[in-house]
Amino acid sequence: MQMPFCSKLWDWSPAPAPPENHTAIHGTVVVSCHFGLSVPGKTTTLSLYSSTQIDYNTSKGRLSAEAPLRGGKKTKHGPGKTSTMTYQVTFFVDAEFGTPGAVVVKNGLKNDQFFLRHVHLELAEDRGIHFECNSWVYPYKKASDRVFFINTCYLPDKTPEALRLLREEELRSLRGSGRGERKDWERVYDFDYYNDLGNPDKEDHARPVLGGSSTHPYPRRCRTGRPLFKTDGMTETRKHLINLDFYIPPDERFSPTKLAEVLTLAVQAVTHFVVPEAKALFQGSINNFRSFEQLRRDMYMKPPQPAVEGVVMDRLKSSVPSHKTFKQVSKMVKDTPVKFPIPQVIEYDQEAWRTDEEFAREMLAGLNPVVIKRLEVFPPVGTGGKPSTITAAHIEGQLEGLTVQKAMLQKRLYILDHHDYLMPYLRRINTLGVCIYASRTLLFLKDDGTLKPVVIELSLPGDGMDGDGEISRIFLPASQGMDAHLWQLAKAHVSVNDSGYHQLISHWLFTHATVEPFIIATKRQLSVMHPIHKLLDPHFKDNMQINTLARSILLSAGGILERTMYPGKYAMEMSSAIYADWRFTEQSLPNDLIKRGMASMDAGGGVSLHIKDYPYAVDGLEVWGAIEGWVRSYCTHFYHSDAAVAGDGELQAWWDDVRRVGHGDRQGDGRCWLELDTVGNLVESLTTLIWTASALHAAVNFGQYGYAGFMPNRPTRCRRFVPLPGSPEMAQLEADPEKFFLEMVPDRFTTTLGLALIEVLSNHTSDEVYLGQRPTAAWTDDGEVLQLMDRFREELRRVERRVEERNRDPGLKNRRGPARVPYTLLFPDVGNVGGKEKGITGKGIPNSVSI
């Protein structure tokens, strides 16, 4: 039950005079109250721990008497001017109390939690002490009293003696016992396997447990402790098909503002033919689009369907845990028109996506620019030693007079390789009603700096019983006749491979999934007073909530990813096989570019790109440099020697938790991790983590709608193979190439379901906090650190100016390409404060994996 605010319940009189020999410390307490959130009751109290005077009976700081809240005034706080309630509080402490270092909050409500933003104390001589809280406080009868520490950073050995035991107790409570099912109000961070994706009681919905074995290695997730299915004793049960209330620690949940916005986006997306009732809108769920014109008209120009919207809202009502949130979503849905916007890739020119130049350019500046590699061996050789069927004769006429060897020597041959990881799965995948090849695409770097595809090889497993054989077909560029139609089909099959790898690996595995163990380890091992905790915390915002929703709706057996992407039920198992070779050290942008042969280390220790107009890498290296400079200045502010890093007990326990538990399946690879024994290694590791959570995720996420919003440009599965010469299918292709193409790529229902998903994923919400920003100006009381942050922000502004300059340069053809889509995915957007610009913007680097 919500505790309503009523002025008659509160004491509006001035604070009483302090008792004899006592001093009054006055403070303000700010609580969020938007969307009808509960506010504290009269029985809610606060007390203070001293940071300078010890109570030797408890070995903690001296504790003040409890003080009630007074007043209650509606206010606005934060960049977004969120509705808040501000209260007064007065503590009476004796003259020997010392300086406060922690505040204890006791929620006296019977059932309701409230969201505490901050507590600010006014001391003598115009001194203030700030406690930045931003946390849910549950009733004390459910959860223990909450302790919030002062905004000062302390390394463990620098912690004031009066706060040391409190610091240790807080960390112990966050680790939990590893037993029992987690309750909503519990703040417990523990690791578990991905054992909640399947349902062994439902036909064809059993899925392997990922993590904890050499067969299926995987990063860990946050433990929920739900009961296991009796069928297999390994898979966790779930209450509903769609769960919006899977356990995550309260402080990892969406803000009420963001939850309402995300659910509103979801309702609008689902309204586009996604619920089963909506199938009637297009006469059956497997209908094809009859033409590209019909696809464009139906997807981006049709009016909303109010009847379907009502069905969706009824379904949502039973899934949303809060009635207050449901009411807000209902209002926002009514206020916002439902219509898919026109994707950028067809906004300027409806046919540019078909060109070879745009096909190749998107490997450098599209939504998955992290896979292309320089060709260093010809012909390409698979992991089993089997060479490709591509020969020099296939491509040498397209290399501007160069031989293959000279082109490789000049670093002008590149490959998009979706072969080796796919071949072991193709037989099984192609039993699921799809037609998928493994592919290799070779590209040549032209004199004008653009890439052109010169050959595509599509391969299937052979018929031999040994499983080692392959059947491969070669396709060459063509612009006329049947060869041109076959070339377009081959490019579509390559795009399907790349779409699956992008969503499952580049996006989900390499950002969302790999970051979560770092979050759990940080909360378990690094005190909120630790400077590294304070550095990293903004880069963890909303990640665990998003991952929880993904496990519930997207990644689970029968979920959206299995229904829209070609690997189907083998998707997560295939991602596990790829994780087996994942190395954290290679997630550094410079190391990644060098590993893929896209760059070399120069004499000065910098990175020299082999494709000068590689927008993702050019912009990315500047963003990487800005992050690295900020992290280095921050770390050297607190650590004055390598010995200080090696001797930091909390830091070493954190790194141990990450490597041995969170990413425990990769601990046996000595090249996976740096030792955290020097300031340099600490800076490199933290920069890599922040890059992954912020810029890398932005680069592979927020361009999804712009490029994949038009399905023919980025199809997610194929229903037909490329026709063989003389076959009936070849005759069908010759008779109507457009019809054949649309019958090959995803059907209408799959297209709209996928489009609904990527529209939600491509949105920035109003509470986005971008790289170089913090939610409040009071996130630290260290003036020098604030100055360092100002320098970081200014460096990001310089990056923005250089991005804009490059996008205006007509000589840099890969910045826009035939589709005229400027590369802005790594434009930091530092000035976008408080949701000033939200929605599908195609730019901006949020601090975290926030969607």
Coordinates of N, CA, C and O in Angstrom, one line a residue, residues 29-34 36-40 82-87 105 107 109 112-119 132-138 146 148 249-257 541-542 767 775-776:
V29 N 16.8 15.9 3.6 CA 16.6 14.5 3.0 C 15.7 14.6 1.8 O 14.6 15.1 1.9
V30 N 16.2 14.1 0.7 CA 15.5 14.2 -0.6 C 15.1 12.8 -1.0 O 15.9 11.9 -1.2
V31 N 13.8 12.6 -1.3 CA 13.2 11.3 -1.7 C 12.4 11.5 -3.0 O 11.8 12.5 -3.2
S32 N 12.6 10.6 -3.9 CA 11.8 10.6 -5.2 C 10.4 10.4 -4.9 O 10.0 9.5 -4.1
C33 N 9.5 11.1 -5.6 CA 8.1 10.9 -5.4 C 7.3 10.9 -6.7 O 6.1 11.0 -6.8
H34 N 8.0 10.8 -7.9 CA 7.3 10.8 -9.2 C 6.6 9.4 -9.4 O 7.0 8.5 -8.8
G36 N 3.9 8.5 -8.4 CA 3.2 8.0 -7.2 C 4.0 7.1 -6.3 O 3.5 6.3 -5.5
L37 N 5.3 7.3 -6.3 CA 6.1 6.5 -5.4 C 5.8 6.8 -3.9 O 5.4 7.9 -3.6
S38 N 6.0 5.8 -3.1 CA 5.8 6.0 -1.7 C 6.9 6.9 -1.1 O 8.0 7.0 -1.6
V39 N 6.5 7.6 0.0 CA 7.4 8.5 0.7 C 7.5 8.1 2.1 O 6.6 7.3 2.6
P40 N 8.5 8.5 2.8 CA 8.7 8.0 4.2 C 7.5 8.4 5.1 O 6.8 9.4 4.9
T82 N 13.3 15.8 -11.9 CA 12.5 14.8 -11.3 C 11.7 15.3 -10.1 O 12.3 16.0 -9.3
S83 N 10.5 14.9 -10.0 CA 9.7 15.3 -8.8 C 10.2 14.6 -7.5 O 10.5 13.4 -7.5
T84 N 10.4 15.4 -6.5 CA 11.0 14.9 -5.3 C 10.2 15.5 -4.1 O 9.5 16.4 -4.3
M85 N 10.5 15.0 -2.9 CA 10.0 15.5 -1.7 C 11.2 15.7 -0.8 O 12.1 14.9 -0.6
T86 N 11.3 16.9 -0.2 CA 12.5 17.3 0.6 C 12.0 17.5 2.0 O 11.0 18.2 2.3
Y87 N 12.7 16.8 2.9 CA 12.4 16.8 4.4 C 13.5 17.5 5.1 O 14.6 17.6 4.6
V105 N 19.6 4.8 7.9 CA 18.2 5.2 7.6 C 17.3 4.0 7.9 O 17.6 2.8 7.5
N107 N 13.5 2.7 7.7 CA 12.2 2.9 7.1 C 11.2 2.3 8.0 O 11.1 1.1 8.2
L109 N 7.9 2.4 7.5 CA 6.6 2.1 6.9 C 6.3 0.6 7.1 O 7.3 -0.2 7.3
D112 N 5.9 -0.5 2.4 CA 6.4 0.2 1.2 C 7.8 0.6 1.4 O 8.3 1.1 2.4
Q113 N 8.5 0.5 0.2 CA 9.9 1.1 0.1 C 9.8 2.5 -0.4 O 8.9 2.8 -1.1
F114 N 10.8 3.2 -0.2 CA 11.0 4.6 -0.9 C 12.3 4.7 -1.4 O 13.3 4.0 -1.1
F115 N 12.5 5.6 -2.4 CA 13.7 5.8 -3.1 C 14.4 7.1 -2.6 O 14.0 8.2 -2.8
L116 N 15.5 6.8 -1.8 CA 16.2 7.9 -1.2 C 17.3 8.5 -2.2 O 18.2 7.7 -2.6
R117 N 17.2 9.7 -2.5 CA 18.2 10.3 -3.4 C 19.5 10.8 -2.7 O 20.6 10.4 -3.0
H118 N 19.3 11.6 -1.7 CA 20.5 12.0 -0.9 C 20.2 12.6 0.4 O 19.0 13.0 0.7
V119 N 21.2 12.7 1.3 CA 21.1 13.4 2.6 C 22.2 14.4 2.6 O 23.3 14.1 2.3
E132 N 25.4 10.8 -1.1 CA 24.7 10.5 -2.3 C 24.2 9.0 -2.2 O 25.0 8.1 -2.1
C133 N 22.9 8.9 -2.1 CA 22.3 7.5 -1.8 C 21.8 6.8 -3.1 O 22.2 5.7 -3.4
N134 N 20.8 7.4 -3.7 CA 20.2 6.8 -4.9 C 19.9 5.3 -4.8 O 20.4 4.5 -5.5
S135 N 19.1 5.1 -3.8 CA 18.9 3.7 -3.4 C 17.5 3.5 -2.8 O 16.9 4.4 -2.2
W136 N 17.0 2.3 -3.0 CA 15.7 1.9 -2.3 C 15.9 1.6 -0.9 O 16.9 0.9 -0.5
V137 N 15.1 2.0 0.0 CA 15.1 1.7 1.4 C 13.8 1.0 1.8 O 12.7 1.5 1.6
Y138 N 14.0 -0.3 2.2 CA 12.8 -1.1 2.5 C 12.5 -1.1 4.0 O 13.4 -0.7 4.8
R146 N 19.5 0.7 6.6 CA 20.5 1.0 5.5 C 21.5 2.0 6.0 O 21.2 3.0 6.7
F148 N 24.5 4.5 4.7 CA 25.1 5.2 3.6 C 26.3 6.0 4.0 O 26.3 6.7 5.1
P249 N 19.1 -7.3 -7.5 CA 19.2 -6.4 -6.3 C 18.5 -5.1 -6.6 O 18.6 -4.5 -7.7
P250 N 17.8 -4.5 -5.6 CA 17.0 -3.3 -5.8 C 17.7 -2.2 -6.5 O 17.2 -1.5 -7.3
D251 N 19.0 -2.0 -6.1 CA 19.7 -0.8 -6.7 C 20.1 -1.0 -8.1 O 20.6 0.0 -8.8
E252 N 19.8 -2.2 -8.7 CA 20.1 -2.4 -10.1 C 18.9 -2.3 -11.0 O 19.0 -2.4 -12.2
R253 N 17.8 -2.0 -10.4 CA 16.5 -1.9 -11.2 C 16.4 -0.5 -11.9 O 17.1 0.4 -11.6
F254 N 15.6 -0.6 -13.0 CA 15.3 0.7 -13.7 C 14.8 1.7 -12.7 O 14.0 1.4 -11.8
S255 N 15.0 3.0 -13.0 CA 14.3 4.0 -12.3 C 12.8 3.9 -12.7 O 12.5 3.4 -13.8
P256 N 11.9 4.4 -11.9 CA 10.5 4.4 -12.3 C 10.3 5.1 -13.7 O 9.5 4.7 -14.5
T257 N 11.0 6.2 -13.9 CA 10.9 6.9 -15.2 C 11.3 6.0 -16.3 O 10.6 5.9 -17.3
K541 N 25.1 1.1 -14.7 CA 23.6 1.5 -14.6 C 22.8 0.7 -15.6 O 23.1 0.6 -16.8
D542 N 21.8 0.0 -15.0 CA 20.7 -0.7 -15.8 C 21.2 -1.9 -16.5 O 20.3 -2.7 -17.0
D767 N 16.3 9.3 -19.1 CA 17.3 9.3 -17.9 C 18.7 8.8 -18.3 O 19.5 8.5 -17.5
P775 N 25.2 11.6 -12.7 CA 23.8 11.9 -12.4 C 23.7 13.2 -11.6 O 22.7 13.9 -11.8
T776 N 24.7 13.4 -10.7 CA 24.6 14.6 -9.9 C 26.0 15.2 -9.9 O 27.0 14.5 -10.0

